[in-house]
Amino acid sequence: MQLSEITSLTLSDRIFEQLQTAIVKGEIPTGSKISEPELAKAYGVSRGTLREALSRLEERHLVVRSPNHGARVITLSYEELIDIYQVREALGGMACGLAAERMSDAEIADLKRLLDDHERSIREDEGLSYYQQEGELDFHYRILKGSRNRKILGVLEGGLYQLMRMYRYQFSTSSPRPLQALKEHRRIVEALEERDAELADLLMRRHIRSARKSIEERHRKSREQEE
Amino acid sequence: MQLSEITSLTLSDRIFEQLQTAIVKGEIPTGSKISEPELAKAYGVSRGTLREALSRLEERHLVVRSPNHGARVITLSYEELIDIYQVREALGGMACGLAAERMSDAEIADLKRLLDDHERSIREDEGLSYYQQEGELDFHYRILKGSRNRKILGVLEGGLYQLMRMYRYQFSTSSPRPLQALKEHRRIVEALEERDAELADLLMRRHIRSARKSIEERHRKSREQEE
DNA sequence: CCTGCTGATTATGTCGACACATTTTGTGTA
DNA sequence: TACACAAAATGTGTCGACATAATCAGCAGG
């Protein structure tokens, strides 16, 4: 009958979420070995419950498990981050093109207001606040929802976005170009308003690509400094 | 020291795989409720082991679980299939563009030979064989690997491809245009040989898009017949 | 005949325990 | 001192059992 939208989460669900945020925030360090008895005691649950959560974490590629050797938190690599940005470029572009055809006028207007908030936040905090970073994700998230394609959102939410957050926490690899990004966001919204799917696709791809390029640039420089 | 590449799978892993293929092949029908004690007895494992597998299946969106109500196999919908093809279009195109820059000459030559096999298979079996369908997947799979982007492959393997296989088994919605598809494959390989990333991207997107269009066409017709 | 309550049955969520594999510790020998 | 081997300790894989929530059957009342 599905009356209650109050989804009473199961204990294993909560452990899964707690572990996920703990890993993403780096509270459980990358590459560290996970001891099941230890973690189970720390979270006050049985090993069975914990193992169920670990299985899901493994499926999300946040932990790696090898039989009889136990589980480890994944280790991040620069190459993987670039890979993720390429996936975002492809899917974000596709979603944005669809959104241009499918978003309601009200949703687009909301998006515009969101950008106004961002602009204010950037001016006040000089664009360094954590809020601004999550705001960037919020912008993309709304467009993904606007695409009306559940799979795109599902793919990005099912692992990829958590990984990006993880990189941000660990390497503070946030976009160092908030004003430029804002300008690009505004152009994207313009394309949405004009219902220009092709342009929206192109602008979104370019937007994500330049974010990636800026990361590549930074990485190149830090490599040079090392030598 | 990780000597053995002989990954001795854990029992839960095998149950997971068995269940996955059983669901994909329709041996466990879509939408059916899953009784944990029943399934556990059928596969000869304990409920804990089975639940671990179910958790992973849930993470792959092959089963849906609601707390205290149990698990159900997902139900397929036409809209979802279209969504999946859009994801494939975006990611397949991106992968193909990358593959044009990154595949080795040997890999491309192999790909060409694969197409020769396909052509022979089509002529012999009149393009209706099951092998041919899996061959189509093989073609795409190789290009995904050729992109050297693990994430793209991971996203498609982690749920989407199983879903597509599922649709094929259930609705036998295979491409009814094998010769046309082969021609498109050949053009894609040509673009790879010429290391033309832009063209390879474009051709792959168009290839997947026309596969989607042909499904949409068929769906439209069958809807008309119903009325 | 249908609706609503109550008890019985089944299923799910969670836990503790055992068997086996792995890692670590400790000891003796070259 | 370094190495090899054995034994203890720890950890993982798997199972069975209990408590609670959901489902079903049967019965009373409208």
XYZ file of C-alpha atoms (C1' of nucleotides) in Angstrom:
514
model
C 0.000 0.000 0.000
C 3.058 2.239 0.322
C 1.344 4.875 2.399
C 4.288 6.026 4.403
C 6.801 8.085 2.508
C 8.611 8.054 5.848
C 11.189 5.563 4.682
C 12.291 4.004 7.918
C 15.822 3.149 6.955
C 17.245 -0.151 7.982
C 20.292 -0.180 10.215
C 22.473 -1.466 7.439
C 21.350 1.444 5.250
C 22.420 3.955 7.845
C 25.783 2.287 8.327
C 26.234 2.349 4.570
C 25.581 6.072 4.425
C 27.725 6.836 7.445
C 30.602 4.840 6.042
C 30.214 6.501 2.672
C 30.427 10.022 4.062
C 33.255 8.986 6.370
C 35.226 7.705 3.403
C 34.388 10.683 1.222
C 35.403 13.120 3.937
C 38.610 11.226 4.528
C 37.769 10.321 8.105
C 38.625 6.806 7.042
C 41.813 7.442 5.121
C 42.260 6.312 1.543
C 44.066 3.050 1.096
C 43.613 2.056 4.716
C 42.697 -1.484 5.534
C 39.283 -2.015 7.033
C 39.006 -4.373 9.988
C 35.503 -5.717 10.174
C 35.440 -6.453 13.916
C 36.937 -3.061 14.677
C 34.521 -1.084 12.497
C 31.565 -3.120 13.678
C 32.391 -2.283 17.274
C 33.029 1.366 16.437
C 29.589 1.727 14.880
C 27.927 -0.565 17.385
C 26.574 -3.110 14.919
C 27.149 -6.752 14.205
C 29.584 -7.884 11.564
C 26.802 -9.200 9.359
C 25.163 -5.815 9.194
C 28.479 -4.163 8.473
C 29.336 -6.639 5.763
C 26.098 -5.827 3.995
C 27.116 -2.177 3.946
C 30.611 -3.107 2.773
C 29.174 -5.091 -0.128
C 27.301 -2.030 -1.295
C 30.369 0.158 -0.837
C 32.309 -2.301 -2.945
C 29.683 -2.141 -5.661
C 30.103 1.639 -5.625
C 33.843 1.191 -5.985
C 34.584 3.044 -2.792
C 36.195 0.013 -1.204
C 38.032 -2.872 -2.791
C 37.708 -6.327 -1.349
C 39.798 -9.349 -2.104
C 38.675 -12.707 -0.765
C 40.203 -13.647 2.568
C 42.331 -10.532 2.567
C 39.755 -8.020 3.660
C 38.612 -4.647 2.451
C 40.585 -1.508 1.716
C 39.398 2.001 1.002
C 40.164 2.901 -2.586
C 43.180 5.012 -3.404
C 42.651 8.049 -5.570
C 44.729 8.766 -8.611
C 45.027 11.780 -10.817
C 44.278 9.716 -13.916
C 41.036 8.522 -12.413
C 39.924 12.071 -11.696
C 40.506 12.963 -15.337
C 38.520 9.898 -16.375
C 35.640 11.044 -14.217
C 35.655 14.488 -15.773
C 35.424 12.932 -19.201
C 32.390 10.947 -18.141
C 30.871 14.104 -16.704
C 31.580 15.931 -19.943
C 29.733 13.360 -22.013
C 26.808 12.854 -19.677
C 26.521 16.454 -18.562
C 26.360 17.609 -22.158
C 23.732 15.057 -23.056
C 21.675 15.942 -20.000
C 21.904 19.643 -20.689
C 20.693 19.202 -24.247
C 17.736 17.189 -23.027
C 17.065 19.714 -20.282
C 16.783 22.479 -22.879
C 13.832 20.615 -24.338
C 12.272 19.284 -21.181
C 12.742 21.650 -18.258
C 9.742 23.731 -17.283
C 9.933 27.502 -17.471
C 9.623 27.613 -13.704
C 12.595 25.326 -13.237
C 14.721 27.477 -15.503
C 13.667 30.582 -13.641
C 14.657 28.871 -10.383
C 18.003 28.046 -11.868
C 18.510 31.684 -12.731
C 17.782 32.692 -9.163
C 20.254 30.100 -7.959
C 22.945 31.768 -10.027
C 22.093 35.117 -8.452
C 22.681 33.514 -5.065
C 25.972 32.174 -6.292
C 27.060 35.558 -7.500
C 26.290 37.113 -4.134
C 28.098 34.285 -2.361
C 31.141 34.732 -4.542
C 31.306 38.484 -3.940
C 30.941 38.057 -0.192
C 33.263 35.140 0.394
C 35.657 35.927 -2.399
C 34.676 32.650 -3.956
C 36.468 30.408 -1.556
C 33.632 29.143 0.559
C 32.686 25.553 0.800
C 29.109 26.537 0.129
C 30.115 27.749 -3.280
C 31.533 24.344 -4.147
C 28.378 22.531 -3.175
C 26.442 25.203 -5.010
C 28.278 24.289 -8.181
C 27.179 20.709 -7.712
C 23.645 21.909 -7.055
C 23.578 23.715 -10.387
C 24.616 20.606 -12.258
C 22.285 18.464 -10.204
C 19.260 20.531 -11.197
C 20.078 20.282 -14.864
C 20.511 16.541 -14.539
C 17.088 16.341 -12.978
C 15.758 18.610 -15.703
C 16.903 16.155 -18.341
C 14.162 13.813 -17.127
C 16.588 10.982 -17.746
C 16.853 8.984 -14.545
C 19.754 6.900 -15.771
C 22.105 9.836 -16.267
C 21.446 11.046 -12.764
C 21.693 7.514 -11.435
C 25.057 6.879 -13.035
C 26.554 10.091 -11.708
C 25.027 9.752 -8.264
C 25.903 6.066 -8.040
C 29.550 6.591 -7.323
C 30.981 9.300 -9.524
C 29.833 12.344 -7.584
C 30.946 10.848 -4.304
C 34.355 10.332 -5.835
C 34.518 13.951 -6.953
C 33.595 15.131 -3.483
C 36.294 12.851 -2.177
C 38.925 14.457 -4.367
C 37.785 17.876 -3.203
C 38.132 16.956 0.428
C 41.495 15.291 -0.007
C 43.214 17.577 -2.466
C 41.000 20.659 -2.178
C 40.919 20.525 -5.932
C 37.998 22.900 -6.186
C 37.577 25.118 -9.179
C 39.870 28.087 -8.686
C 37.892 30.144 -11.174
C 34.509 30.877 -9.644
C 33.737 34.010 -11.646
C 34.604 32.383 -14.935
C 32.477 29.375 -13.970
C 29.579 31.645 -13.086
C 29.778 33.305 -16.479
C 29.668 29.915 -18.150
C 26.714 28.906 -16.007
C 24.837 32.022 -17.113
C 25.432 31.252 -20.766
C 24.152 27.735 -20.229
C 20.973 29.031 -18.640
C 20.532 31.411 -21.559
C 20.696 28.485 -23.932
C 18.124 26.672 -21.813
C 15.815 29.694 -21.928
C 16.084 29.778 -25.688
C 15.391 26.023 -25.776
C 18.521 25.598 -27.850
C 19.455 21.983 -27.141
C 22.501 21.871 -29.389
C 23.994 24.994 -27.875
C 23.195 23.887 -24.323
C 24.951 20.587 -24.948
C 27.985 22.314 -26.418
C 28.260 24.920 -23.677
C 27.968 22.355 -20.907
C 30.617 20.162 -22.457
C 32.920 23.114 -22.871
C 32.248 24.185 -19.296
C 33.182 20.836 -17.838
C 36.099 20.501 -20.208
C 37.625 23.775 -19.073
C 37.219 22.699 -15.464
C 39.157 19.574 -16.357
C 41.790 21.546 -18.238
C 42.317 23.754 -15.239
C 42.919 20.685 -13.122
C 45.314 19.285 -15.689
C 47.138 22.606 -15.764
C 47.498 22.683 -12.018
C 48.698 19.092 -12.009
C 51.269 19.828 -14.699
C 52.628 22.741 -12.715
C 52.910 20.812 -9.485
C 54.766 18.086 -11.310
C 57.216 20.629 -12.677
C 57.828 22.028 -9.236
C 58.708 18.597 -7.953
C 61.562 18.258 -10.395
C 52.026 -10.694 -1.917
C 49.220 -11.165 -4.401
C 50.807 -13.971 -6.341
C 47.668 -15.752 -7.366
C 45.700 -14.120 -10.107
C 43.419 -17.099 -9.579
C 40.823 -15.077 -7.782
C 39.105 -17.679 -5.637
C 35.668 -16.166 -5.566
C 33.775 -16.079 -2.350
C 30.485 -17.908 -2.142
C 28.560 -14.672 -1.922
C 30.254 -13.505 -5.136
C 29.101 -16.587 -6.997
C 25.554 -16.251 -5.719
C 25.617 -12.640 -6.815
C 26.662 -13.596 -10.327
C 24.218 -16.489 -10.550
C 21.373 -14.300 -9.402
C 22.377 -11.589 -11.816
C 22.347 -13.856 -14.836
C 19.140 -15.493 -13.629
C 17.479 -12.106 -13.444
C 18.897 -10.942 -16.754
C 17.775 -14.112 -18.507
C 14.342 -13.806 -16.969
C 14.593 -17.065 -15.051
C 13.539 -14.985 -12.089
C 10.730 -12.982 -13.647
C 10.663 -9.212 -13.558
C 8.593 -7.699 -10.799
C 8.452 -10.923 -8.840
C 8.887 -10.827 -5.110
C 11.995 -12.462 -3.753
C 11.618 -14.662 -0.717
C 14.910 -14.834 1.108
C 14.415 -18.223 2.806
C 13.170 -19.736 -0.439
C 16.038 -18.457 -2.568
C 18.582 -19.317 0.096
C 17.383 -22.913 0.129
C 17.238 -23.058 -3.667
C 20.877 -22.012 -3.960
C 21.956 -23.918 -0.888
C 23.364 -20.993 1.051
C 22.531 -19.247 4.264
C 20.372 -16.169 4.329
C 23.251 -13.956 5.384
C 25.228 -14.896 2.320
C 22.229 -14.343 0.114
C 21.511 -10.979 1.664
C 25.015 -9.836 0.851
C 24.371 -10.684 -2.782
C 20.992 -8.961 -2.665
C 22.606 -5.800 -1.346
C 24.906 -5.708 -4.328
C 22.055 -6.447 -6.716
C 20.178 -3.553 -5.173
C 23.151 -1.263 -5.679
C 23.115 -2.285 -9.339
C 19.428 -1.451 -9.522
C 18.472 -4.961 -10.542
C 16.362 -5.464 -7.453
C 14.463 -2.960 -5.355
C 14.244 -3.413 -1.627
C 11.969 -1.648 0.769
C 12.579 -2.097 4.480
C 10.542 -4.839 6.096
C 8.747 -5.506 2.849
C 11.361 -7.529 1.057
C 12.998 -7.416 -2.339
C 11.483 -7.379 -5.814
C 13.096 -7.804 -9.192
C 12.921 -4.541 -11.113
C 10.301 -4.021 -13.763
C 11.430 -2.859 -17.165
C 9.886 0.057 -18.944
C 10.201 1.352 -22.439
C 11.154 4.818 -21.185
C 14.023 3.373 -19.216
C 15.388 1.585 -22.250
C 15.402 4.876 -24.152
C 17.189 6.530 -21.237
C 19.838 3.843 -21.352
C 20.413 4.360 -25.047
C 20.945 8.050 -24.449
C 23.577 7.281 -21.848
C 25.196 4.868 -24.275
C 25.147 7.505 -26.975
C 26.974 10.038 -24.830
C 29.492 7.644 -23.310
C 30.001 5.524 -26.426
C 30.771 8.621 -28.449
C 33.220 9.927 -25.890
C 34.912 6.540 -25.639
C 35.169 6.177 -29.389
C 36.793 9.587 -29.748
C 39.334 8.659 -27.101
C 39.883 5.265 -28.680
C 40.792 6.936 -31.959
C 43.713 8.545 -30.170
C 44.673 5.748 -27.857
C 44.061 2.329 -29.400
C 47.085 0.517 -30.722
C 47.321 -0.342 -34.413
C 47.118 -4.004 -33.470
C 43.901 -3.500 -31.570
C 42.323 -1.705 -34.500
C 43.433 -4.487 -36.826
C 41.832 -6.995 -34.473
C 38.661 -4.990 -34.526
C 38.652 -5.149 -38.300
C 38.983 -8.912 -38.217
C 36.116 -9.066 -35.761
C 33.926 -7.284 -38.280
C 34.881 -9.832 -40.924
C 33.681 -12.543 -38.565
C 30.465 -10.659 -38.065
C 29.896 -10.344 -41.777
C 30.359 -14.075 -42.231
C 28.040 -14.786 -39.332
C 25.376 -12.518 -40.761
C 25.540 -14.135 -44.186
C 25.346 -17.625 -42.727
C 22.695 -17.130 -40.108
C 20.779 -14.434 -41.920
C 21.608 -12.097 -39.077
C 19.270 -13.586 -36.563
C 21.618 -15.552 -34.391
C 22.155 -14.864 -30.779
C 25.883 -14.887 -31.386
C 25.515 -11.879 -33.580
C 23.888 -9.940 -30.786
C 26.670 -10.687 -28.375
C 29.111 -9.869 -31.142
C 27.638 -6.416 -31.360
C 28.288 -5.968 -27.661
C 31.814 -7.289 -28.163
C 32.513 -4.616 -30.752
C 31.435 -1.863 -28.426
C 33.225 -3.471 -25.529
C 36.552 -3.405 -27.348
C 36.211 0.248 -28.187
C 35.368 1.029 -24.586
C 38.514 -0.759 -23.522
C 40.422 1.070 -26.247
C 39.403 4.397 -24.751
C 41.689 3.590 -21.806
C 39.086 5.238 -19.609
C 38.196 2.775 -16.898
C 35.294 4.848 -15.637
C 33.341 4.728 -18.880
C 33.637 0.975 -18.999
C 32.846 0.729 -15.319
C 29.679 2.772 -15.621
C 28.354 0.761 -18.535
C 29.350 -2.598 -17.074
C 28.065 -1.677 -13.626
C 24.426 -2.148 -14.448
C 23.605 -0.625 -17.804
C 24.787 -3.448 -20.032
C 23.071 -6.058 -17.905
C 19.882 -4.091 -18.276
C 20.246 -4.025 -22.045
C 20.809 -7.765 -22.126
C 17.731 -8.098 -19.970
C 15.623 -6.193 -22.444
C 16.942 -8.370 -25.246
C 16.004 -11.538 -23.458
C 12.595 -10.311 -22.450
C 11.463 -8.433 -25.518
C 13.947 -9.814 -28.070
C 14.484 -6.210 -28.936
C 17.656 -6.911 -30.866
C 18.707 -4.714 -33.719
C 16.685 -5.760 -36.757
C 19.182 -4.201 -39.092
C 22.384 -6.208 -38.906
C 23.745 -5.249 -42.313
C 23.172 -1.569 -41.749
C 24.833 -1.871 -38.341
C 27.801 -3.644 -39.879
C 28.238 -0.845 -42.386
C 28.236 1.678 -39.580
C 30.751 -0.384 -37.652
C 33.069 -0.399 -40.649
C 32.897 3.358 -40.963
C 33.733 3.704 -37.297
C 36.779 1.496 -37.683
C 37.858 3.562 -40.666
C 37.725 6.664 -38.526
C 39.776 4.884 -35.882
C 42.370 3.914 -38.463
C 42.644 7.491 -39.578
C 42.938 8.547 -35.934
C 40.106 10.974 -36.507
C 38.725 11.417 -33.016
C 36.028 13.912 -33.928
C 34.649 11.736 -36.689
C 34.835 8.582 -34.579
C 32.860 10.301 -31.835
C 30.258 11.531 -34.297
C 29.867 8.201 -36.086
C 29.501 6.250 -32.874
C 26.875 8.620 -31.539
C 24.983 8.424 -34.784
C 25.263 4.640 -34.769
C 23.786 4.296 -31.311
C 21.204 6.945 -32.022
C 19.882 5.110 -35.050
C 19.676 1.929 -33.011
C 17.566 3.859 -30.537
C 15.453 5.382 -33.280
C 14.734 1.938 -34.674
C 13.534 0.838 -31.247
C 11.382 3.928 -30.938
C 9.942 3.248 -34.360
C 9.084 -0.307 -33.490
C 7.524 0.801 -30.238
C 5.417 3.423 -31.992
C 4.127 0.843 -34.439
C 3.235 -1.686 -31.791
C 1.349 0.997 -29.921
C -0.611 1.826 -33.046
C -1.510 -1.801 -33.564
C -2.890 -2.009 -30.051
C -5.436 0.703 -30.766
C -21.845 -9.908 1.175
C -18.588 -6.844 2.585
C -15.732 -4.544 6.241
C -12.809 -4.539 10.197
C -10.556 -6.687 14.007
C -7.594 -10.438 16.218
C -4.584 -14.361 16.410
C -1.367 -17.305 13.858
C 2.128 -17.692 10.479
C 5.671 -16.272 7.829
C 9.509 -13.116 6.548
C 12.806 -9.683 7.512
C 16.507 -7.360 10.345
C 20.024 -8.259 13.432
C 23.068 -10.777 16.183
C 26.488 -14.285 18.049
C 29.270 -18.405 17.054
C 32.154 -21.679 14.494
C 35.575 -23.187 10.711
C 39.150 -22.017 8.016
C 42.586 -18.842 5.939
C 45.962 -15.353 6.759
C 49.073 -12.698 9.266
C 52.023 -12.121 13.019
C 54.865 -13.674 16.667
C 58.340 -16.396 18.438
C 62.007 -19.734 18.320
C 65.789 -22.394 16.733
C 69.484 -22.940 13.401
C 72.959 -21.691 9.811
C 72.569 -11.378 12.501
C 69.683 -13.219 9.174
C 66.685 -16.711 7.635
C 63.319 -20.479 7.897
C 59.877 -22.665 10.042
C 56.193 -23.448 13.544
C 52.614 -21.893 16.596
C 49.566 -18.439 18.302
C 46.497 -14.755 17.282
C 43.775 -12.294 14.480
C 40.397 -11.830 10.665
C 37.334 -13.427 7.153
C 33.516 -16.477 5.264
C 29.569 -18.783 6.473
C 25.931 -20.401 9.184
C 21.959 -20.889 12.559
C 18.951 -18.536 15.863
C 16.113 -14.902 17.951
C 13.128 -10.573 18.025
C 10.180 -7.754 15.624
C 7.466 -6.340 11.820
C 4.402 -7.666 7.977
C 1.130 -10.803 5.884
C -2.617 -14.004 6.009
C -6.660 -16.546 7.835
C -10.609 -16.685 10.286
C -14.318 -14.707 12.707
C -17.570 -11.001 14.499
C -20.395 -7.239 13.309
C -22.742 -4.136 10.172
